[in-house]
Amino acid sequence: MQGVVYKSTGSWYTVKTAEGSFYECRIKGKFRIKGIKSTNPVSVGDHVTFEVETIGDETIGIISAIADRRNYIIRKSVNLSKQTHIIAANLDQVFLMITLNNPPTSTSFIDRFLVTAEAYHIPTILLFNKIDTYNEEETDEIKYLAALYRSIGYTCIGISSTTGKNIDKVKELMVGKTSMFSGHSGVGKSTLVNALEPKLDLKTKKISVQHAQGQHTTTFAEMYDLDFDARIIDTPGIKGFGIVDMEKEEIGNYFPEFFALKQHCKFNNCLHIEEPNCAIKEALDNDEVAWSRYRSYVQMVNGEEENYRTDIYGEKK
């Protein structure tokens, strides 16, 4: 039998067949998918082949094969530095949810996520959530960030899951597609899903005042079928986003504004850091490239892990 993985708990997988039946499945033996050292060999969104077995009075599925993935979102595993964690597979698009504060989303985090999505050819839409809670200065900050990412080519939408602002725009973009919602814990992913499909009634939790961070309400990725011909994958909140398996020379290709300029660099293998006659550094000096983006790029090339606690938007140091 064949189906799509709708939920993964690490040991059990909920698989939906084309006929609409759900089966609780386990995996057969150990999977090694094309050299990916992953903590989760099977992820939500995977197309799998399985056999049904009846043990006692229990019927379970045994997954025997995973179809080639069209794409996936991957990051470094939190606790195992050499391992990776595939968040979801076979996506049409990703919505990255961003909040200015409560909790803060750093430009470093945004850029690392976007680079991974670019590497796997997954369109990303930036959702600036909780816009009903910002004062004038904070609203200007959001407008600045949205303008920055729009200038690169990303779709940016200001939303409020509580007031319903622009939820209809998000819905329109989701019709007929499999979308993933991602972001830090507390940015409002589950609240947004509830606003899109109230009958799901996903659990939400208050922000931890002490640390201005969200508490994890989603412990495993899970896909839901929505009434308006859309599928959504709700994911656990991500604290940090370590990029995986990228050579220094290729990272710049996943910054669209760098990629557009690199042909004008003097050297074909320009890393845009020390080299003379670099088109990206010239654009930086002319304020044609954002300093926050360049700083994120340099951090990635140097292999620095992002600093989750501090963030400076676009300040030239």
PDB file of N, CA, C and O in Angstrom, residues 24 179 183 190 241 250 299:
ATOM      1  N   GLU A  24      -1.512   3.579  11.503  1.00  0.00           N
ATOM      2  CA  GLU A  24      -0.355   3.813  12.372  1.00  0.00           C
ATOM      3  C   GLU A  24       0.746   2.859  11.935  1.00  0.00           C
ATOM      4  O   GLU A  24       0.540   1.636  11.894  1.00  0.00           O
ATOM      5  N   SER A 179       1.543  23.399   2.476  1.00  0.00           N
ATOM      6  CA  SER A 179       2.342  24.489   3.049  1.00  0.00           C
ATOM      7  C   SER A 179       2.844  24.089   4.427  1.00  0.00           C
ATOM      8  O   SER A 179       2.197  23.355   5.160  1.00  0.00           O
ATOM      9  N   GLY A 183       8.788  28.797  12.465  1.00  0.00           N
ATOM     10  CA  GLY A 183       9.174  29.972  13.236  1.00  0.00           C
ATOM     11  C   GLY A 183       9.484  29.581  14.663  1.00  0.00           C
ATOM     12  O   GLY A 183       9.369  28.411  15.047  1.00  0.00           O
ATOM     13  N   SER A 190       0.283  27.964  15.820  1.00  0.00           N
ATOM     14  CA  SER A 190      -0.957  27.229  16.094  1.00  0.00           C
ATOM     15  C   SER A 190      -2.165  28.166  16.111  1.00  0.00           C
ATOM     16  O   SER A 190      -3.257  27.801  15.649  1.00  0.00           O
ATOM     17  N   PHE A 241      18.573  27.807  13.804  1.00  0.00           N
ATOM     18  CA  PHE A 241      18.499  27.131  12.516  1.00  0.00           C
ATOM     19  C   PHE A 241      19.902  27.000  11.942  1.00  0.00           C
ATOM     20  O   PHE A 241      20.404  27.895  11.282  1.00  0.00           O
ATOM     21  N   GLU A 250      29.143  28.065  -2.096  1.00  0.00           N
ATOM     22  CA  GLU A 250      27.782  28.035  -2.637  1.00  0.00           C
ATOM     23  C   GLU A 250      26.788  28.861  -1.829  1.00  0.00           C
ATOM     24  O   GLU A 250      25.702  29.169  -2.299  1.00  0.00           O
ATOM     25  N   GLN A 299      28.590  35.315   8.721  1.00  0.00           N
ATOM     26  CA  GLN A 299      28.471  34.342   9.822  1.00  0.00           C
ATOM     27  C   GLN A 299      28.387  32.917   9.285  1.00  0.00           C
ATOM     28  O   GLN A 299      29.028  32.002   9.804  1.00  0.00           O
TER      29      GLN A 299
END
